[in-house]
Coordinates of C-alpha atoms and ligand atoms in Angstrom, one line a residue:
Chain A
M314 CA 0.0 0.0 0.0
C315 CA 2.8 2.3 0.9
E316 CA 4.4 1.6 -2.5
A317 CA 1.3 2.4 -4.4
N318 CA 0.8 5.7 -2.6
Q319 CA 4.4 6.7 -2.9
K320 CA 4.3 10.2 -4.4
D321 CA 6.8 12.1 -6.4
L322 CA 6.8 15.3 -4.5
T323 CA 9.5 16.8 -6.7
I324 CA 8.5 20.4 -7.5
I325 CA 8.0 20.8 -11.2
C326 CA 6.8 24.4 -11.2
R327 CA 8.7 26.5 -8.6
C328 CA 6.7 29.6 -8.9
E329 CA 3.4 28.0 -8.1
D330 CA 4.6 25.0 -6.0
I331 CA 3.3 22.3 -8.2
T332 CA 4.6 18.7 -7.9
V333 CA 5.4 16.2 -10.6
D334 CA 2.7 14.1 -9.2
E335 CA 0.0 16.7 -9.6
V336 CA 0.9 17.1 -13.2
R337 CA 0.9 13.4 -13.8
A338 CA -2.5 13.0 -12.1
Y339 CA -4.0 15.5 -14.6
I340 CA -2.3 13.9 -17.6
E341 CA -3.7 10.5 -16.5
Q342 CA -7.2 12.0 -16.4
G343 CA -6.7 12.9 -20.1
V344 CA -5.6 16.5 -19.8
T345 CA -2.8 16.3 -22.3
D346 CA -2.8 19.8 -23.6
L347 CA -0.3 22.2 -22.2
E348 CA -2.8 25.1 -22.4
Q349 CA -5.2 23.2 -20.3
L350 CA -2.6 22.1 -17.7
K351 CA -1.5 25.7 -17.4
R352 CA -5.1 26.8 -16.7
L353 CA -6.1 24.0 -14.4
L354 CA -2.9 23.7 -12.4
R355 CA -1.3 27.2 -12.8
V356 CA 2.0 25.6 -14.1
G357 CA 3.7 28.4 -16.0
M358 CA 1.4 31.1 -14.7
G359 CA 4.0 32.4 -12.2
P360 CA 6.6 35.1 -12.6
C361 CA 9.0 33.0 -14.7
Q362 CA 6.1 32.1 -17.1
G363 CA 7.2 28.5 -17.5
R364 CA 10.9 29.0 -18.3
T365 CA 11.7 26.2 -15.9
C366 CA 8.7 24.0 -15.8
T367 CA 7.5 24.0 -19.5
P368 CA 10.3 21.8 -20.9
L369 CA 9.8 19.4 -18.0
I370 CA 6.1 19.2 -18.5
V371 CA 6.5 18.9 -22.2
N372 CA 8.7 15.8 -21.6
E373 CA 6.0 14.3 -19.3
L374 CA 3.4 15.0 -22.1
A375 CA 5.6 13.4 -24.7
R376 CA 6.1 10.3 -22.6
A377 CA 2.4 10.0 -21.8
T378 CA 1.1 10.6 -25.3
G379 CA 3.9 9.0 -27.3
R380 CA 4.2 12.2 -29.3
P381 CA 7.6 13.7 -30.1
V382 CA 8.5 16.7 -28.0
R383 CA 8.6 19.0 -31.0
E384 CA 5.0 18.3 -31.8
I385 CA 3.7 19.4 -28.4
P386 CA 2.3 22.9 -28.8
L387 CA 3.6 25.5 -26.3
T388 CA 1.7 28.2 -24.5
V389 CA 1.8 31.9 -25.2
F390 CA 4.5 34.0 -23.5
R391 CA 2.8 37.1 -22.1
Q392 CA 4.2 40.6 -21.5
P393 CA 6.0 41.8 -19.4
T394 CA 8.8 39.3 -19.7
T395 CA 10.0 40.1 -16.2
P396 CA 7.7 41.3 -13.3
V397 CA 7.5 45.1 -13.1
K398 CA 6.0 47.1 -10.2
L399 CA 2.7 48.9 -10.8
G400 CA 4.3 52.0 -9.3
V401 CA 7.0 52.0 -11.9
L402 CA 4.5 51.4 -14.7
A403 CA 2.4 54.3 -13.5
G404 CA 5.4 56.5 -14.1
G405 CA 6.3 57.0 -10.4
T406 CA 9.8 57.3 -9.1
D407 CA 10.0 54.0 -7.4
H408 CA 12.8 52.3 -9.3
E409 CA 14.1 50.2 -6.5
Chain B
M737 CA -20.9 8.8 -43.4
N738 CA -22.2 11.8 -41.6
R739 CA -22.6 11.7 -37.9
T740 CA -25.8 12.7 -36.2
A741 CA -26.6 14.4 -32.9
D742 CA -29.8 15.6 -31.1
Y743 CA -28.1 18.8 -30.0
V744 CA -25.0 20.5 -31.2
I745 CA -23.6 23.2 -28.9
V746 CA -21.1 25.5 -30.6
G747 CA -18.5 27.0 -28.2
G748 CA -16.6 25.5 -25.2
G749 CA -16.7 28.5 -22.9
V750 CA -18.5 28.6 -19.6
I751 CA -21.8 29.2 -21.3
G752 CA -21.6 26.3 -23.7
C753 CA -20.5 23.9 -20.9
S754 CA -23.2 25.1 -18.5
I755 CA -25.9 24.6 -21.2
A756 CA -24.5 21.2 -22.1
Y757 CA -24.6 20.1 -18.4
N758 CA -28.1 21.5 -17.8
L759 CA -29.5 19.9 -21.0
A760 CA -28.0 16.5 -20.1
K761 CA -29.2 16.8 -16.5
K762 CA -32.7 17.2 -17.8
G763 CA -32.4 14.0 -19.7
A764 CA -31.5 15.2 -23.2
K765 CA -29.4 12.7 -25.0
N766 CA -26.9 12.6 -27.8
I767 CA -25.4 16.1 -27.1
V768 CA -22.2 17.2 -28.8
L769 CA -20.3 20.3 -27.8
I770 CA -17.8 21.6 -30.3
E771 CA -14.9 23.9 -29.5
K772 CA -12.4 25.2 -32.0
K773 CA -9.4 25.2 -29.6
Y774 CA -9.5 24.1 -26.0
L775 CA -12.1 24.7 -23.3
T776 CA -11.9 28.3 -21.9
S777 CA -9.8 29.5 -24.9
G778 CA -12.2 32.3 -25.5
A779 CA -13.5 35.1 -23.2
T780 CA -14.0 32.7 -20.3
G781 CA -10.4 32.0 -19.8
R782 CA -9.4 35.6 -20.2
C783 CA -12.0 37.2 -17.9
G784 CA -11.7 38.9 -14.6
A785 CA -14.1 36.3 -13.2
G786 CA -15.8 38.7 -10.8
V787 CA -19.3 37.8 -9.8
R788 CA -21.9 40.3 -8.5
M789 CA -25.6 40.7 -7.9
Q790 CA -25.3 44.5 -8.0
F791 CA -26.9 45.2 -11.4
G792 CA -29.3 47.9 -12.6
T793 CA -32.0 45.9 -14.3
E794 CA -34.3 43.5 -12.6
T795 CA -33.5 40.6 -14.9
N796 CA -29.8 40.9 -14.6
C797 CA -30.1 41.1 -10.8
L798 CA -32.2 37.9 -10.9
L799 CA -29.8 36.1 -13.2
A800 CA -26.9 37.1 -11.1
K801 CA -28.5 36.5 -7.7
N802 CA -29.7 33.0 -8.8
S803 CA -26.3 32.2 -10.3
I804 CA -24.4 33.3 -7.1
E805 CA -26.7 31.1 -5.1
M806 CA -25.8 28.3 -7.5
F807 CA -22.0 29.0 -7.3
E808 CA -22.3 28.5 -3.5
H809 CA -23.2 24.9 -4.0
L810 CA -21.7 24.2 -7.4
E811 CA -18.9 21.8 -6.3
E812 CA -21.5 19.5 -4.7
E813 CA -24.0 19.9 -7.6
L814 CA -21.4 19.0 -10.1
D815 CA -19.6 16.5 -7.9
Y816 CA -16.3 18.2 -8.7
P817 CA -13.2 16.7 -7.2
G818 CA -11.4 20.1 -7.0
S819 CA -12.3 23.6 -5.8
I820 CA -13.9 26.2 -8.0
E821 CA -12.2 28.8 -5.7
F822 CA -15.4 30.7 -5.0
K823 CA -14.8 33.7 -2.7
Q824 CA -17.5 36.0 -1.4
G825 CA -15.5 39.1 -0.4
G826 CA -18.1 41.5 -1.8
Y827 CA -18.0 44.2 -4.5
L828 CA -17.5 47.9 -3.7
L829 CA -18.9 50.0 -6.5
L830 CA -17.5 53.6 -6.3
A831 CA -19.6 56.7 -7.2
Y832 CA -17.7 59.9 -8.2
T833 CA -20.5 62.0 -9.8
E834 CA -24.0 63.1 -8.6
K835 CA -25.4 61.2 -11.6
M836 CA -23.8 58.0 -10.4
V837 CA -25.0 58.5 -6.9
E838 CA -28.5 58.8 -8.3
Q839 CA -28.1 55.8 -10.5
F840 CA -26.7 53.7 -7.7
H841 CA -29.7 54.6 -5.4
K842 CA -32.0 53.6 -8.2
N843 CA -30.1 50.3 -8.6
L844 CA -30.3 49.7 -4.8
G845 CA -34.1 50.1 -5.1
V846 CA -34.3 47.4 -7.8
Q847 CA -31.8 45.1 -5.9
H848 CA -33.7 45.4 -2.5
K849 CA -37.0 44.4 -4.1
L850 CA -35.3 41.2 -5.1
G851 CA -33.7 40.6 -1.7
I852 CA -30.2 41.4 -2.7
P853 CA -28.2 42.5 0.5
S854 CA -26.6 45.6 -1.0
R855 CA -26.2 48.9 0.8
W856 CA -25.1 52.5 0.4
V857 CA -21.8 53.3 2.1
T858 CA -20.2 56.7 2.8
P859 CA -16.6 57.3 1.9
E860 CA -15.6 56.7 5.5
E861 CA -17.4 53.4 5.6
A862 CA -15.9 52.4 2.3
K863 CA -12.5 53.0 3.8
E864 CA -13.4 50.6 6.6
I865 CA -14.2 47.9 4.1
V866 CA -11.1 48.6 2.0
P867 CA -8.6 50.3 4.3
H868 CA -6.1 51.2 1.5
L869 CA -8.8 52.9 -0.6
N870 CA -8.0 56.5 -1.5
T871 CA -11.3 58.3 -1.0
Q872 CA -10.3 61.5 -2.7
G873 CA -13.2 62.7 -4.9
L874 CA -15.4 59.8 -3.7
L875 CA -19.0 60.6 -3.0
G876 CA -19.9 57.2 -1.7
A877 CA -20.3 53.6 -2.9
T878 CA -22.5 50.6 -2.8
F879 CA -21.5 47.3 -1.2
C880 CA -22.8 43.8 -1.4
G881 CA -21.0 41.1 0.6
K882 CA -22.4 38.2 -1.4
D883 CA -20.5 39.3 -4.5
G884 CA -17.0 38.0 -5.2
H885 CA -14.9 35.8 -7.5
C886 CA -14.8 32.3 -8.9
N887 CA -12.0 30.5 -10.9
P888 CA -13.3 30.5 -14.5
F889 CA -11.1 27.5 -15.6
K890 CA -12.2 25.4 -12.7
T891 CA -15.8 26.4 -13.1
T892 CA -15.8 25.5 -16.8
D893 CA -13.9 22.3 -16.1
A894 CA -16.5 21.3 -13.5
Y895 CA -19.4 21.9 -15.9
A896 CA -17.6 20.0 -18.7
R897 CA -16.7 17.0 -16.6
A898 CA -20.2 16.8 -15.1
A899 CA -21.6 17.1 -18.7
Q900 CA -19.3 14.3 -19.9
H901 CA -20.3 12.2 -17.0
L902 CA -23.9 12.5 -18.2
G903 CA -22.9 11.4 -21.7
V904 CA -22.2 14.7 -23.4
E905 CA -19.5 14.4 -26.1
I906 CA -17.0 17.3 -26.1
M907 CA -14.9 17.7 -29.3
T908 CA -12.0 20.1 -28.9
Y909 CA -9.8 21.5 -31.7
T910 CA -12.7 21.2 -34.0
E911 CA -14.0 24.3 -35.7
V912 CA -17.6 24.8 -36.9
T913 CA -17.2 26.3 -40.3
R914 CA -20.8 26.7 -41.3
L915 CA -24.3 26.2 -39.9
L916 CA -26.7 24.3 -42.1
A917 CA -30.4 25.0 -42.5
R918 CA -33.1 24.1 -45.0
D919 CA -36.8 25.1 -45.3
G920 CA -36.6 27.2 -42.1
K921 CA -35.1 24.4 -40.1
I922 CA -31.6 23.7 -38.7
T923 CA -30.2 20.5 -40.4
G924 CA -26.6 20.4 -39.1
V925 CA -23.2 21.9 -38.8
E926 CA -20.2 21.7 -41.0
T927 CA -17.0 21.3 -39.0
S928 CA -13.3 20.9 -39.8
K929 CA -13.8 17.2 -39.1
G930 CA -16.9 16.6 -41.2
I931 CA -20.6 17.3 -41.1
I932 CA -22.8 16.6 -38.1
E933 CA -26.5 16.3 -38.8
T934 CA -28.7 17.8 -36.1
P935 CA -32.1 19.3 -35.7
A936 CA -30.9 21.7 -33.0
V937 CA -27.9 24.1 -32.7
V938 CA -27.1 26.1 -29.6
L939 CA -24.8 29.0 -30.6
C940 CA -22.6 30.2 -27.8
A941 CA -19.4 31.0 -29.7
G942 CA -18.9 34.5 -28.0
A943 CA -18.1 37.3 -30.4
Y944 CA -17.6 34.7 -33.2
S945 CA -21.3 33.8 -33.0
R946 CA -22.0 36.7 -35.5
D947 CA -19.9 35.1 -38.3
L948 CA -21.6 31.7 -37.7
A949 CA -25.1 33.0 -37.7
A950 CA -24.3 34.9 -40.9
T951 CA -23.7 31.5 -42.6
I952 CA -27.5 30.9 -42.5
G953 CA -28.4 34.5 -43.3
I954 CA -29.0 35.7 -39.7
D955 CA -27.5 39.1 -38.8
L956 CA -26.7 39.1 -35.1
P957 CA -25.9 42.6 -33.8
L958 CA -22.7 41.6 -32.0
T959 CA -19.5 43.7 -32.0
P960 CA -16.2 42.4 -30.8
E961 CA -14.3 44.7 -28.4
R962 CA -10.9 44.0 -26.9
H963 CA -10.6 44.3 -23.1
Q964 CA -7.2 44.2 -21.5
I965 CA -6.4 42.9 -18.1
L966 CA -3.3 42.0 -15.9
V967 CA -2.3 39.9 -12.9
T968 CA 0.2 40.6 -10.2
E969 CA 2.4 38.4 -8.1
P970 CA 0.5 36.8 -5.2
V971 CA 0.7 38.5 -1.8
E972 CA -0.9 38.1 1.6
M973 CA -4.6 38.7 1.6
M974 CA -5.2 42.4 2.0
Q975 CA -8.3 43.2 0.0
G976 CA -11.6 41.5 0.5
P977 CA -13.9 43.0 -2.1
M978 CA -13.6 43.7 -5.8
V979 CA -13.2 47.5 -6.2
M980 CA -15.0 48.8 -9.2
S981 CA -15.2 52.3 -10.6
F982 CA -17.4 53.0 -13.6
Y983 CA -16.0 56.5 -13.6
H984 CA -12.5 55.2 -14.3
G985 CA -13.7 52.1 -16.1
L986 CA -11.7 50.1 -13.7
Y987 CA -12.1 46.9 -11.7
C988 CA -9.5 45.4 -9.3
Q989 CA -9.8 42.3 -7.1
Q990 CA -7.5 40.1 -5.0
V991 CA -8.3 36.5 -5.9
P992 CA -7.9 33.5 -3.5
H993 CA -4.6 32.7 -5.0
G994 CA -3.3 36.0 -3.6
S995 CA -2.7 37.8 -6.9
F996 CA -4.6 40.9 -7.9
I997 CA -6.4 40.9 -11.2
M998 CA -7.4 44.2 -12.7
G999 CA -8.7 45.5 -15.9
L1000 CA -10.0 48.6 -17.7
G1001 CA -12.7 49.4 -20.2
D1002 CA -11.5 51.8 -22.9
P1003 CA -14.4 53.7 -24.7
N1004 CA -12.1 54.4 -27.7
E1005 CA -11.3 50.8 -28.3
P1006 CA -11.8 49.9 -32.0
K1007 CA -14.4 47.3 -32.6
E1008 CA -12.4 44.5 -34.1
Y1009 CA -11.2 41.0 -33.3
N1010 CA -7.8 42.2 -31.9
Q1011 CA -6.7 40.3 -28.8
N1012 CA -3.1 41.7 -28.5
S1013 CA -1.8 43.4 -25.4
S1014 CA -0.6 47.0 -25.4
W1015 CA 1.9 49.0 -23.4
Q1016 CA -0.5 51.9 -23.1
F1017 CA -2.9 49.7 -21.2
L1018 CA -0.2 48.7 -18.7
H1019 CA 0.6 52.4 -18.1
E1020 CA -2.9 53.6 -17.8
M1021 CA -4.0 50.7 -15.7
A1022 CA -1.1 51.2 -13.3
A1023 CA -1.8 54.9 -13.0
K1024 CA -5.5 54.5 -12.2
A1025 CA -5.1 51.5 -9.9
T1026 CA -2.3 53.2 -7.9
F1027 CA -4.4 56.4 -7.6
I1028 CA -7.5 54.5 -6.2
L1029 CA -5.5 51.9 -4.3
P1030 CA -2.1 53.5 -3.6
P1031 CA -0.3 50.6 -1.8
L1032 CA -0.7 48.4 -4.9
A1033 CA 2.2 50.5 -6.4
N1034 CA 4.5 47.9 -4.7
L1035 CA 3.0 44.9 -6.5
R1036 CA 4.7 43.4 -9.5
V1037 CA 2.8 42.8 -12.6
V1038 CA 3.4 39.2 -13.8
R1039 CA 1.4 39.0 -16.9
Q1040 CA -1.0 41.0 -19.1
W1041 CA -3.4 39.6 -21.7
A1042 CA -6.6 40.6 -23.5
G1043 CA -9.9 39.1 -24.5
L1044 CA -13.0 40.0 -26.5
Y1045 CA -16.3 41.3 -25.2
D1046 CA -19.3 40.4 -27.5
L1047 CA -21.2 43.6 -27.3
T1048 CA -24.8 44.0 -28.1
P1049 CA -26.4 47.5 -28.7
D1050 CA -27.9 47.4 -25.2
R1051 CA -25.0 45.6 -23.4
Q1052 CA -27.4 42.7 -22.7
Q1053 CA -27.1 39.1 -23.7
I1054 CA -29.2 37.5 -26.4
L1055 CA -31.0 34.4 -25.1
G1056 CA -33.7 32.3 -26.8
S1057 CA -34.4 31.1 -30.3
V1058 CA -34.4 32.7 -33.7
P1059 CA -38.0 33.0 -35.2
G1060 CA -38.3 31.5 -38.6
I1061 CA -35.4 29.0 -38.1
E1062 CA -36.6 26.0 -36.1
G1063 CA -33.9 24.5 -33.8
F1064 CA -31.7 27.6 -33.8
H1065 CA -31.0 28.7 -30.2
L1066 CA -28.7 31.6 -29.1
A1067 CA -26.8 32.4 -26.0
A1068 CA -24.4 35.1 -26.9
G1069 CA -23.7 38.8 -26.6
F1070 CA -22.9 38.7 -22.9
S1071 CA -21.2 42.1 -23.2
G1072 CA -18.6 41.5 -20.5
H1073 CA -20.7 39.9 -17.7
G1074 CA -21.3 36.4 -19.0
F1075 CA -19.2 34.4 -16.6
M1076 CA -21.1 35.4 -13.4
I1077 CA -24.5 34.5 -14.9
A1078 CA -23.5 31.3 -16.5
P1079 CA -25.1 28.9 -13.9
M1080 CA -28.6 30.4 -14.3
T1081 CA -28.2 31.0 -18.0
G1082 CA -27.4 27.3 -18.6
K1083 CA -30.5 26.3 -16.6
L1084 CA -32.8 28.8 -18.3
M1085 CA -31.5 27.9 -21.8
A1086 CA -32.0 24.1 -21.1
E1087 CA -35.6 24.8 -20.0
H1088 CA -36.2 26.9 -23.0
I1089 CA -34.7 24.5 -25.5
L1090 CA -36.7 21.6 -24.1
G1091 CA -39.9 23.6 -24.4
E1092 CA -40.4 23.9 -20.7
E1093 CA -41.6 26.9 -18.9
T1094 CA -38.5 28.9 -17.9
S1095 CA -37.8 29.6 -14.2
F1096 CA -38.4 33.2 -15.0
P1097 CA -39.3 34.9 -18.2
I1098 CA -36.4 35.5 -20.7
S1099 CA -38.4 37.1 -23.5
M1100 CA -36.7 40.5 -22.9
F1101 CA -33.4 38.9 -24.0
D1102 CA -35.0 37.9 -27.3
F1103 CA -33.1 38.4 -30.5
T1104 CA -36.0 40.3 -32.0
R1105 CA -35.8 43.1 -29.5
F1106 CA -33.3 44.9 -31.7
E1107 CA -35.6 44.9 -34.7
R1108 CA -38.5 46.1 -32.5
G1109 CA -36.2 48.8 -31.1
D1110 CA -37.0 47.5 -27.7
L1111 CA -33.6 48.0 -26.2
Y1112 CA -33.1 47.1 -22.6
V1113 CA -30.0 48.9 -21.4
E1114 CA -28.0 47.7 -18.5
P1115 CA -26.6 50.9 -16.8
S1116 CA -24.0 49.2 -14.6
V1117 CA -21.2 47.8 -16.7
V1118 CA -17.5 48.5 -17.4
Ligands
LIG1323 C1 -11.0 41.0 -20.1 C2 -12.3 40.5 -19.8 C3 -12.8 40.6 -18.5 C4 -14.0 40.0 -18.1 N1 -14.4 40.1 -16.8 C5 -15.6 39.5 -16.4 C6 -16.0 39.4 -15.1 O1 -15.3 39.9 -14.2 N2 -17.2 38.8 -14.8 C7 -18.0 38.2 -15.7 O2 -19.0 37.7 -15.4 N3 -17.6 38.3 -17.0 C8 -16.4 38.9 -17.4 N4 -16.1 38.9 -18.7 C9 -17.0 38.4 -19.7 C10 -17.0 36.9 -19.8 O3 -15.6 36.5 -20.0 C11 -17.8 36.4 -20.9 O4 -19.1 37.0 -21.0 C12 -18.1 34.9 -20.8 O5 -16.9 34.2 -20.5 C13 -18.8 34.4 -22.0 O6 -18.7 33.0 -22.1 P1 -19.1 32.3 -23.5 O7 -19.0 30.9 -23.2 O8 -20.3 32.9 -24.0 O9 -17.9 32.8 -24.5 P2 -16.4 32.3 -24.7 O10 -15.7 32.0 -23.5 O11 -15.8 33.3 -25.6 O12 -16.6 30.9 -25.5 C14 -16.9 30.8 -26.8 C15 -16.1 29.7 -27.4 O13 -16.5 29.4 -28.7 C16 -15.4 29.0 -29.4 N5 -15.6 29.2 -30.9 C17 -15.7 30.4 -31.5 N6 -15.9 30.1 -32.8 C18 -16.0 28.8 -33.0 C19 -16.2 28.0 -34.1 N7 -16.4 28.5 -35.3 N8 -16.3 26.6 -33.9 C20 -16.1 26.1 -32.6 N9 -15.9 26.9 -31.5 C21 -15.8 28.2 -31.7 C22 -14.2 29.9 -28.9 O14 -13.0 29.3 -29.1 C23 -14.6 30.0 -27.4 O15 -13.9 29.1 -26.6 C24 -14.8 39.5 -19.1 C25 -14.4 39.4 -20.4 C26 -13.1 39.9 -20.8 C27 -12.6 39.7 -22.2

């Protein structure tokens, strides 16, 4: 029983604290679209926008679906590319 | 060989999924939902996901009040294994002009008749509700503690899974290219994966509903309009309610995840299918948000994006059927407030499509109101 319940608690998305196991559970339920995984699990929604987790998740998807990595569609990268303070964007002087 | 279905639902946003679930729950069979990309790829996945009862017309108040009461129990109703992240921190609607004060009092009158627990608050009371609110120029506000936020991806997922559980087939990455009708009757849809014969189509493709209706000669008065929005990094909970100012065209809410989601309505936005983000938005949004809620200046913006409103001439959704084309049902034109009314809209549409008496009348949302010139304007929208 212990064996079956053994979880892979390795963090796959550091920004949002998502484990490999959580990603695999969704993939097993049939969510094999990176866009859907992002929206349901928040992977890649944090400040780094998936710079770390996307390649890892794409590998998981490729393994689960038997599709080559290059055929897995990626999600859209949104502006701004690095987090910026609202105060700075507003034109204030807070450039800390 | 062509496939057949009893009902084809076009569009995998929250509305299509809610209608699919409600139809199946009532026992309808052989339902197919078609989505050109993935579920929530349209407005639903791009929205601010605020939910409020504080509207200005009786029917919108009713739709929203019933929907919020349904959100309260949606996880159980749909037997959803996860959380839809429903939060009821209230909505604080700010009034900056005498005209707004007058309109808000009128709205409160409508809301109170329906049992909506909204109230007028002075600037001082508003500051008690949101301590970091800048009350400069503020004449007062209305507040309703039942309003709040709900995760749009999870909500749609919950409806979609429950619908599938009841036998609904969901086809993603399949585009409907044309509706098919003959002798005043719907006969099917043409898709990127072949034709599906059906006597009933429910069109809920957001702003794109106009193009699809045009394929059978129906002119829907829908205009696409880009609305931009951003999200910050998550921080400790500091703001209970959604803060909304029709004067600034702004809304800003801290969601259960801890991040702030905020957006602006721009009256000069060209009416087109543009969904790109702009630098001007970031600047303007930041300036307005940090004026109304100054401590937010320290929050970092993580992402910005945009989505389309499907505007009707009176900023009210079109619900019902198209006269003269049997089996053609519409649920579109939500004009920026379709997420929060999705639970009740799905129920009403299912009742209507199955020929039952609807829980309350929906005839004022009829498609023919535009021809009749019977517009039914909602005063309280961004
Ligand atoms: C920036 C922004 C903020 C918003 N904030 C709020 C808010 O705070 N509260 C609120 O209640 N509402 C809000 N809204 C409005 C809300 O998002 C919409 O009213 C609601 O999501 C409408 O859902 P829908 O299912 O009708 O449309 P959509 O979610 O747009 O779904 C339509 C679907 O149809 C699909 N489709 C289109 N054409 C075809 C085709 N030919 N074949 C197959 N599929 C097709 C699309 O891909 C799409 O997934 C906001 C909207 C935006 C853009």
